[in-house]
PDB file of C-alpha atoms in Angstrom:
ATOM      1  CA  PRO O   1     -10.857  -0.881  10.830  1.00 65.00           C
ATOM      2  CA  GLY O   2     -14.051  -1.015   8.799  1.00 72.00           C
ATOM      3  CA  SER O   3     -15.736   1.802  10.703  1.00 91.00           C
ATOM      4  CA  LEU O   4     -15.650   4.152   7.698  1.00 95.00           C
ATOM      5  CA  VAL O   5     -15.343   1.938   4.612  1.00 95.00           C
ATOM      6  CA  VAL O   6     -17.014  -1.360   3.751  1.00 96.00           C
ATOM      7  CA  LEU O   7     -14.322  -4.002   4.037  1.00 94.00           C
ATOM      8  CA  ASP O   8     -14.085  -6.575   1.225  1.00 94.00           C
ATOM      9  CA  TRP O   9     -16.600  -4.596  -0.810  1.00 96.00           C
ATOM     10  CA  HIS O  10     -15.207  -6.291  -3.926  1.00 95.00           C
ATOM     11  CA  ARG O  11     -17.093  -9.427  -2.821  1.00 95.00           C
ATOM     12  CA  CYS O  12     -20.485  -7.654  -2.804  1.00 95.00           C
ATOM     13  CA  ALA O  13     -22.848  -7.747  -5.784  1.00 94.00           C
ATOM     14  CA  ASP O  14     -23.255  -3.962  -5.951  1.00 93.00           C
ATOM     15  CA  SER O  15     -19.503  -3.491  -6.461  1.00 94.00           C
ATOM     16  CA  LYS O  16     -19.161  -5.479  -9.686  1.00 93.00           C
ATOM     17  CA  GLU O  17     -19.633  -2.620 -12.126  1.00 92.00           C
ATOM     18  CA  HIS O  18     -17.209  -0.361 -10.275  1.00 94.00           C
ATOM     19  CA  PHE O  19     -14.534  -3.044 -10.124  1.00 95.00           C
ATOM     20  CA  SER O  20     -15.104  -3.832 -13.797  1.00 93.00           C
ATOM     21  CA  ARG O  21     -13.608  -0.394 -14.472  1.00 93.00           C
ATOM     22  CA  ILE O  22     -10.239  -1.407 -13.040  1.00 95.00           C
ATOM     23  CA  GLN O  23     -10.038  -4.912 -14.490  1.00 92.00           C
ATOM     24  CA  ARG O  24     -11.004  -6.813 -17.633  1.00 86.00           C
ATOM     25  CA  ARG O  25     -11.660 -10.565 -17.583  1.00 83.00           C
ATOM     26  CA  ASN O  26     -10.306 -10.735 -14.028  1.00 83.00           C
ATOM     27  CA  VAL O  27      -7.065  -9.057 -15.108  1.00 89.00           C
ATOM     28  CA  ARG O  28      -6.284  -5.657 -13.619  1.00 92.00           C
ATOM     29  CA  LYS O  29      -5.915  -2.750 -16.022  1.00 92.00           C
ATOM     30  CA  ARG O  30      -2.683  -0.793 -15.988  1.00 92.00           C
ATOM     31  CA  PHE O  31      -3.031   2.969 -15.505  1.00 93.00           C
ATOM     32  CA  GLY O  32      -0.440   5.597 -16.405  1.00 90.00           C
ATOM     33  CA  LEU O  33       0.059   8.867 -14.572  1.00 88.00           C
ATOM     34  CA  LEU O  34      -2.554  10.641 -16.706  1.00 89.00           C
ATOM     35  CA  GLU O  35      -5.040   7.782 -17.046  1.00 92.00           C
ATOM     36  CA  ALA O  36      -8.118   6.929 -14.992  1.00 92.00           C
ATOM     37  CA  PRO O  37     -11.018   4.451 -15.082  1.00 92.00           C
ATOM     38  CA  VAL O  38     -13.770   5.421 -17.531  1.00 89.00           C
ATOM     39  CA  LEU O  39     -17.159   5.512 -15.808  1.00 85.00           C
ATOM     40  CA  ARG O  40     -20.688   5.644 -17.191  1.00 82.00           C
ATOM     41  CA  PRO O  41     -22.556   8.872 -16.318  1.00 81.00           C
ATOM     42  CA  LEU O  42     -24.893   6.987 -13.983  1.00 78.00           C
ATOM     43  CA  LEU O  43     -21.883   5.376 -12.339  1.00 80.00           C
ATOM     44  CA  ALA O  44     -20.129   8.655 -11.585  1.00 77.00           C
ATOM     45  CA  ALA O  45     -17.894   8.544  -8.505  1.00 88.00           C
ATOM     46  CA  ASP O  46     -15.452  11.060  -7.093  1.00 92.00           C
ATOM     47  CA  THR O  47     -11.733  10.312  -7.218  1.00 95.00           C
ATOM     48  CA  VAL O  48      -9.449  11.129  -4.295  1.00 97.00           C
ATOM     49  CA  SER O  49      -5.696  11.088  -4.891  1.00 97.00           C
ATOM     50  CA  TYR O  50      -2.910  10.226  -2.472  1.00 97.00           C
ATOM     51  CA  LYS O  51       0.872   9.887  -2.565  1.00 96.00           C
ATOM     52  CA  ILE O  52       2.238   6.737  -0.915  1.00 96.00           C
ATOM     53  CA  PHE O  53       5.947   6.217  -0.193  1.00 93.00           C
ATOM     54  CA  LEU O  54       7.342   2.671   0.103  1.00 93.00           C
ATOM     55  CA  SER O  55      10.215   2.514   2.583  1.00 88.00           C
ATOM     56  CA  GLY O  56      12.422  -0.380   3.627  1.00 85.00           C
ATOM     57  CA  LYS O  57      15.736  -2.156   3.328  1.00 84.00           C
ATOM     58  CA  SER O  58      16.927  -3.252  -0.099  1.00 83.00           C
ATOM     59  CA  GLY O  59      15.504  -6.637  -1.073  1.00 84.00           C
ATOM     60  CA  VAL O  60      12.464  -6.692   1.226  1.00 87.00           C
ATOM     61  CA  GLY O  61      10.079  -6.516  -1.733  1.00 89.00           C
ATOM     62  CA  LYS O  62       9.036  -2.873  -2.271  1.00 90.00           C
ATOM     63  CA  THR O  63       8.883  -3.190  -6.065  1.00 90.00           C
ATOM     64  CA  ALA O  64       7.139  -6.570  -5.777  1.00 90.00           C
ATOM     65  CA  LEU O  65       4.539  -5.088  -3.397  1.00 93.00           C
ATOM     66  CA  ALA O  66       3.839  -2.194  -5.776  1.00 93.00           C
ATOM     67  CA  ALA O  67       3.305  -4.704  -8.591  1.00 92.00           C
ATOM     68  CA  ARG O  68       0.988  -6.833  -6.458  1.00 93.00           C
ATOM     69  CA  LEU O  69      -1.132  -3.872  -5.383  1.00 95.00           C
ATOM     70  CA  ALA O  70      -1.457  -2.779  -9.013  1.00 94.00           C
ATOM     71  CA  GLY O  71      -2.262  -6.284 -10.245  1.00 92.00           C
ATOM     72  CA  LEU O  72       0.889  -6.437 -12.361  1.00 89.00           C
ATOM     73  CA  PRO O  73       3.310  -9.365 -12.773  1.00 87.00           C
ATOM     74  CA  VAL O  74       5.861  -9.526  -9.978  1.00 83.00           C
ATOM     75  CA  PRO O  75       9.495  -9.256 -11.185  1.00 70.00           C
ATOM     76  CA  SER O  76      11.036 -12.718 -11.582  1.00 67.00           C
ATOM     77  CA  MET O  77      14.310 -11.635  -9.968  1.00 62.00           C
ATOM     78  CA  HIS O  78      15.351  -8.975  -7.502  1.00 63.00           C
ATOM     79  CA  HIS O  79      17.089  -5.950  -8.951  1.00 68.00           C
ATOM     80  CA  GLU O  80      17.872  -2.798  -7.004  1.00 67.00           C
ATOM     81  CA  THR O  81      15.511  -0.032  -8.105  1.00 67.00           C
ATOM     82  CA  THR O  82      17.429   2.810  -9.734  1.00 66.00           C
ATOM     83  CA  GLY O  83      15.976   6.285  -9.328  1.00 72.00           C
ATOM     84  CA  VAL O  84      12.315   6.670  -8.413  1.00 82.00           C
ATOM     85  CA  GLN O  85       9.660   4.336  -9.793  1.00 88.00           C
ATOM     86  CA  THR O  86       5.980   5.311  -9.569  1.00 91.00           C
ATOM     87  CA  THR O  87       2.975   3.017  -9.902  1.00 94.00           C
ATOM     88  CA  VAL O  88      -0.658   4.142 -10.008  1.00 96.00           C
ATOM     89  CA  VAL O  89      -3.302   2.001  -8.292  1.00 97.00           C
ATOM     90  CA  PHE O  90      -7.044   2.698  -8.477  1.00 97.00           C
ATOM     91  CA  TRP O  91      -9.230   1.131  -5.796  1.00 97.00           C
ATOM     92  CA  PRO O  92     -13.019   1.687  -5.496  1.00 97.00           C
ATOM     93  CA  VAL O  93     -14.333   2.014  -1.952  1.00 97.00           C
ATOM     94  CA  LYS O  94     -17.858   2.302  -0.528  1.00 96.00           C
ATOM     95  CA  LEU O  95     -18.318   4.514   2.531  1.00 96.00           C
ATOM     96  CA  ARG O  96     -20.269   2.836   5.287  1.00 94.00           C
ATOM     97  CA  GLU O  97     -22.099   5.939   6.529  1.00 91.00           C
ATOM     98  CA  ASN O  98     -23.816   7.119   3.347  1.00 92.00           C
ATOM     99  CA  GLY O  99     -23.102   4.484   0.700  1.00 93.00           C
ATOM    100  CA  ARG O 100     -21.024   6.926  -1.354  1.00 94.00           C
ATOM    101  CA  VAL O 101     -18.491   5.323  -3.695  1.00 95.00           C
ATOM    102  CA  LEU O 102     -15.007   6.790  -4.071  1.00 96.00           C
ATOM    103  CA  PHE O 103     -12.160   5.806  -6.344  1.00 97.00           C
ATOM    104  CA  PHE O 104      -8.907   5.983  -4.389  1.00 98.00           C
ATOM    105  CA  ARG O 105      -6.035   6.901  -6.679  1.00 97.00           C
ATOM    106  CA  LEU O 106      -2.851   5.761  -4.944  1.00 98.00           C
ATOM    107  CA  GLN O 107       0.439   6.837  -6.479  1.00 97.00           C
ATOM    108  CA  LEU O 108       3.103   4.523  -5.079  1.00 96.00           C
ATOM    109  CA  TRP O 109       6.658   5.902  -4.892  1.00 93.00           C
ATOM    110  CA  ASP O 110       9.433   3.294  -4.806  1.00 91.00           C
ATOM    111  CA  CYS O 111      13.115   4.201  -4.568  1.00 83.00           C
ATOM    112  CA  GLY O 112      16.076   1.858  -4.076  1.00 76.00           C
ATOM    113  CA  GLU O 113      17.833   2.005  -0.713  1.00 76.00           C
ATOM    114  CA  ASN O 114      21.275   2.458  -2.251  1.00 70.00           C
ATOM    115  CA  THR O 115      19.954   5.224  -4.501  1.00 73.00           C
ATOM    116  CA  LEU O 116      18.552   7.049  -1.475  1.00 70.00           C
ATOM    117  CA  ARG O 117      21.957   6.867   0.204  1.00 70.00           C
ATOM    118  CA  ARG O 118      23.796   8.190  -2.847  1.00 75.00           C
ATOM    119  CA  PHE O 119      21.486  11.115  -3.591  1.00 76.00           C
ATOM    120  CA  ASP O 120      20.417  13.139  -0.569  1.00 73.00           C
ATOM    121  CA  HIS O 121      17.661  15.000  -2.429  1.00 80.00           C
ATOM    122  CA  LEU O 122      15.622  11.891  -3.282  1.00 77.00           C
ATOM    123  CA  LEU O 123      14.324  11.048   0.202  1.00 77.00           C
ATOM    124  CA  PRO O 124      12.866  14.538   0.754  1.00 78.00           C
ATOM    125  CA  ALA O 125      11.303  14.324  -2.716  1.00 82.00           C
ATOM    126  CA  CYS O 126       9.696  10.974  -1.860  1.00 81.00           C
ATOM    127  CA  THR O 127       8.407  12.007   1.563  1.00 83.00           C
ATOM    128  CA  GLU O 128       7.378  15.575   0.689  1.00 85.00           C
ATOM    129  CA  GLN O 129       3.583  15.840   0.816  1.00 89.00           C
ATOM    130  CA  ALA O 130       3.325  12.068   1.199  1.00 92.00           C
ATOM    131  CA  ASP O 131      -0.096  11.112   2.526  1.00 94.00           C
ATOM    132  CA  ALA O 132       1.080   7.703   3.729  1.00 95.00           C
ATOM    133  CA  VAL O 133       4.249   5.677   4.202  1.00 93.00           C
ATOM    134  CA  LEU O 134       4.334   1.892   3.898  1.00 95.00           C
ATOM    135  CA  LEU O 135       7.309   0.570   5.879  1.00 93.00           C
ATOM    136  CA  LEU O 136       8.382  -2.875   4.712  1.00 93.00           C
ATOM    137  CA  PHE O 137      10.329  -5.677   6.326  1.00 92.00           C
ATOM    138  CA  SER O 138      10.839  -9.296   5.331  1.00 90.00           C
ATOM    139  CA  PHE O 139       9.934 -12.195   7.595  1.00 89.00           C
ATOM    140  CA  THR O 140      13.044 -13.923   6.249  1.00 87.00           C
ATOM    141  CA  ASP O 141      15.434 -11.028   6.982  1.00 88.00           C
ATOM    142  CA  ARG O 142      15.864 -10.243  10.658  1.00 90.00           C
ATOM    143  CA  THR O 143      17.865  -7.076  10.059  1.00 91.00           C
ATOM    144  CA  SER O 144      15.044  -5.568   7.988  1.00 91.00           C
ATOM    145  CA  PHE O 145      12.763  -5.891  11.033  1.00 91.00           C
ATOM    146  CA  ASP O 146      15.408  -4.465  13.367  1.00 91.00           C
ATOM    147  CA  ASP O 147      15.790  -1.487  11.003  1.00 88.00           C
ATOM    148  CA  LEU O 148      12.105  -0.580  11.195  1.00 88.00           C
ATOM    149  CA  SER O 149      12.541   1.901  14.030  1.00 84.00           C
ATOM    150  CA  SER O 150      15.156   3.862  12.068  1.00 81.00           C
ATOM    151  CA  HIS O 151      12.967   3.787   8.952  1.00 74.00           C
ATOM    152  CA  LEU O 152      10.020   5.043  11.003  1.00 78.00           C
ATOM    153  CA  THR O 153      12.114   7.941  12.225  1.00 74.00           C
ATOM    154  CA  ARG O 154      13.761   8.680   8.882  1.00 65.00           C
ATOM    155  CA  SER O 155      10.538   8.563   6.846  1.00 58.00           C
ATOM    156  CA  SER O 156       8.672  10.846   9.221  1.00 58.00           C
ATOM    157  CA  SER O 157       7.097  13.778   7.439  1.00 53.00           C
ATOM    158  CA  PRO O 158       6.844  17.274   8.875  1.00 49.00           C
ATOM    159  CA  SER O 159       3.100  16.639   8.869  1.00 62.00           C
ATOM    160  CA  ALA O 160       1.895  14.622  11.844  1.00 69.00           C
ATOM    161  CA  SER O 161      -1.103  13.519   9.775  1.00 83.00           C
ATOM    162  CA  THR O 162       0.941  11.205   7.527  1.00 89.00           C
ATOM    163  CA  VAL O 163      -0.503   7.673   7.720  1.00 93.00           C
ATOM    164  CA  ARG O 164       2.078   4.999   8.521  1.00 92.00           C
ATOM    165  CA  LEU O 165       1.520   1.257   8.073  1.00 94.00           C
ATOM    166  CA  VAL O 166       4.023  -1.597   8.387  1.00 95.00           C
ATOM    167  CA  VAL O 167       3.986  -4.459   5.876  1.00 95.00           C
ATOM    168  CA  GLY O 168       5.766  -7.768   6.454  1.00 93.00           C
ATOM    169  CA  THR O 169       6.618  -9.511   3.174  1.00 90.00           C
ATOM    170  CA  LYS O 170       7.345 -13.181   2.407  1.00 83.00           C
ATOM    171  CA  PHE O 171       4.925 -14.227   5.142  1.00 77.00           C
ATOM    172  CA  ASP O 172       4.202 -17.435   3.211  1.00 71.00           C
ATOM    173  CA  LEU O 173       7.772 -18.570   3.918  1.00 60.00           C
ATOM    174  CA  PHE O 174       6.894 -19.091   7.582  1.00 59.00           C
ATOM    175  CA  MET O 175       9.211 -22.099   7.858  1.00 64.00           C
ATOM    176  CA  HIS O 176      12.134 -19.694   7.524  1.00 67.00           C
ATOM    177  CA  THR O 177      10.741 -16.755   9.504  1.00 76.00           C
ATOM    178  CA  ASP O 178      13.184 -14.730  11.587  1.00 79.00           C
ATOM    179  CA  VAL O 179      10.459 -12.661  13.306  1.00 85.00           C
ATOM    180  CA  THR O 180       8.067 -14.050  15.916  1.00 85.00           C
ATOM    181  CA  GLU O 181       4.436 -13.109  16.506  1.00 86.00           C
ATOM    182  CA  ARG O 182       5.341 -11.952  19.997  1.00 89.00           C
ATOM    183  CA  GLU O 183       7.886  -9.517  18.609  1.00 91.00           C
ATOM    184  CA  LEU O 184       5.282  -8.186  16.196  1.00 90.00           C
ATOM    185  CA  ARG O 185       2.785  -7.594  19.013  1.00 91.00           C
ATOM    186  CA  GLU O 186       5.424  -5.806  21.091  1.00 92.00           C
ATOM    187  CA  PHE O 187       6.368  -3.668  18.102  1.00 91.00           C
ATOM    188  CA  GLN O 188       2.753  -2.663  17.460  1.00 90.00           C
ATOM    189  CA  GLN O 189       2.276  -1.751  21.102  1.00 89.00           C
ATOM    190  CA  ALA O 190       5.476   0.287  21.214  1.00 89.00           C
ATOM    191  CA  TRP O 191       4.928   2.224  17.987  1.00 88.00           C
ATOM    192  CA  GLY O 192       1.133   2.150  17.613  1.00 87.00           C
ATOM    193  CA  VAL O 193       1.475   1.223  13.935  1.00 89.00           C
ATOM    194  CA  PRO O 194      -0.652  -1.521  12.292  1.00 89.00           C
ATOM    195  CA  VAL O 195       1.247  -4.456  10.773  1.00 91.00           C
ATOM    196  CA  PHE O 196       0.039  -6.293   7.654  1.00 92.00           C
ATOM    197  CA  ARG O 197       1.343  -9.505   6.112  1.00 89.00           C
ATOM    198  CA  VAL O 198       1.747 -10.237   2.408  1.00 87.00           C
ATOM    199  CA  PRO O 199       3.201 -13.296   0.673  1.00 76.00           C
ATOM    200  CA  GLY O 200       6.219 -13.579  -1.541  1.00 65.00           C
ATOM    201  CA  GLY O 201       8.631 -11.117  -3.058  1.00 57.00           C
ATOM    202  CA  ALA O 202      10.522 -11.027  -6.326  1.00 51.00           C
ATOM    203  CA  GLY O 203      10.040 -14.319  -8.138  1.00 50.00           C
ATOM    204  CA  ALA O 204       6.679 -15.131  -6.517  1.00 53.00           C
ATOM    205  CA  PRO O 205       4.503 -16.688  -9.217  1.00 54.00           C
ATOM    206  CA  GLY O 206       1.363 -15.217 -10.736  1.00 60.00           C
ATOM    207  CA  VAL O 207      -0.480 -11.929 -10.425  1.00 74.00           C
ATOM    208  CA  ALA O 208      -2.207 -10.941  -7.200  1.00 77.00           C
ATOM    209  CA  GLY O 209      -6.009 -11.141  -7.251  1.00 86.00           C
ATOM    210  CA  LEU O 210      -8.397  -8.716  -5.586  1.00 91.00           C
ATOM    211  CA  ALA O 211      -8.782 -10.916  -2.507  1.00 91.00           C
ATOM    212  CA  GLU O 212      -5.025 -10.858  -1.875  1.00 91.00           C
ATOM    213  CA  VAL O 213      -4.602  -7.084  -2.026  1.00 93.00           C
ATOM    214  CA  ALA O 214      -7.981  -6.025  -0.582  1.00 94.00           C
ATOM    215  CA  PRO O 215      -6.984  -6.102   3.134  1.00 94.00           C
ATOM    216  CA  LEU O 216      -4.076  -3.694   2.666  1.00 95.00           C
ATOM    217  CA  LEU O 217      -5.818  -1.420   0.150  1.00 96.00           C
ATOM    218  CA  ASP O 218      -8.973  -1.261   2.288  1.00 96.00           C
ATOM    219  CA  ALA O 219      -6.843  -0.430   5.336  1.00 95.00           C
ATOM    220  CA  LEU O 220      -5.051   2.335   3.441  1.00 96.00           C
ATOM    221  CA  ALA O 221      -8.392   3.768   2.341  1.00 97.00           C
ATOM    222  CA  GLU O 222      -9.770   3.540   5.889  1.00 96.00           C
ATOM    223  CA  HIS O 223      -6.801   5.337   7.473  1.00 96.00           C
ATOM    224  CA  LEU O 224      -6.520   7.991   4.772  1.00 97.00           C
ATOM    225  CA  TRP O 225     -10.241   8.789   4.815  1.00 96.00           C
ATOM    226  CA  HIS O 226     -10.264   8.871   8.618  1.00 94.00           C
ATOM    227  CA  ARG O 227      -7.410  11.395   8.501  1.00 94.00           C
ATOM    228  CA  ASP O 228      -9.317  13.546   6.000  1.00 94.00           C
ATOM    229  CA  VAL O 229     -12.520  13.424   8.060  1.00 92.00           C
ATOM    230  CA  LEU O 230     -10.617  14.611  11.150  1.00 90.00           C
ATOM    231  CA  ALA O 231      -8.978  17.384   9.123  1.00 90.00           C
ATOM    232  CA  ALA O 232     -12.367  18.534   7.802  1.00 90.00           C
ATOM    233  CA  GLN O 233     -13.773  18.662  11.340  1.00 87.00           C
ATOM    234  CA  SER O 234     -10.901  20.689  12.797  1.00 76.00           C
TER     235      SER O 234
END
């Protein structure tokens, strides 16, 4: 981690103008499917686009995570997602090797677990040409952690290059955690998949700031760019 992209670049002085294109007065801008940050000619940066599928048991916080990553208000109550919901997240990244700046355009695909079970065609649609899969579990729901192995298998794409990361939600509710750190270490060793921790779920107050979402978005950028570099070299 951090070998290809500058981690926490949003804290550096030379990143301010780039990040000003995705937020206004410390509030993130919302981008539709056909929208993109407007850059000055001297601030030109290439945009790379990726499809990200959010997978996990109903209620673990997939919709809440998408809102947090996009800087949008988290839903006040949990409601099963009907159909497929897409959210666009732009994240500027500076490459460590040459100082080049890229805007990562991440299109997050979120589909309710019950909807996936009812309509067989939706899972292939979500995973087809997916560049990465975020597999979610809740620290307060033991069964969601136990289901990870089946979700890893089920969400596998025909392409071996698909990036897979695991995200544990509601980590701030550690007093009620059903998953131990030892179990997480054993899981990472067995599957070779990084595990990230995020707070809250539906009903968590406020809007996530850059510092809260930077670790996961930087990691996504690092893994996706590393995959592309390997592909270009082969």
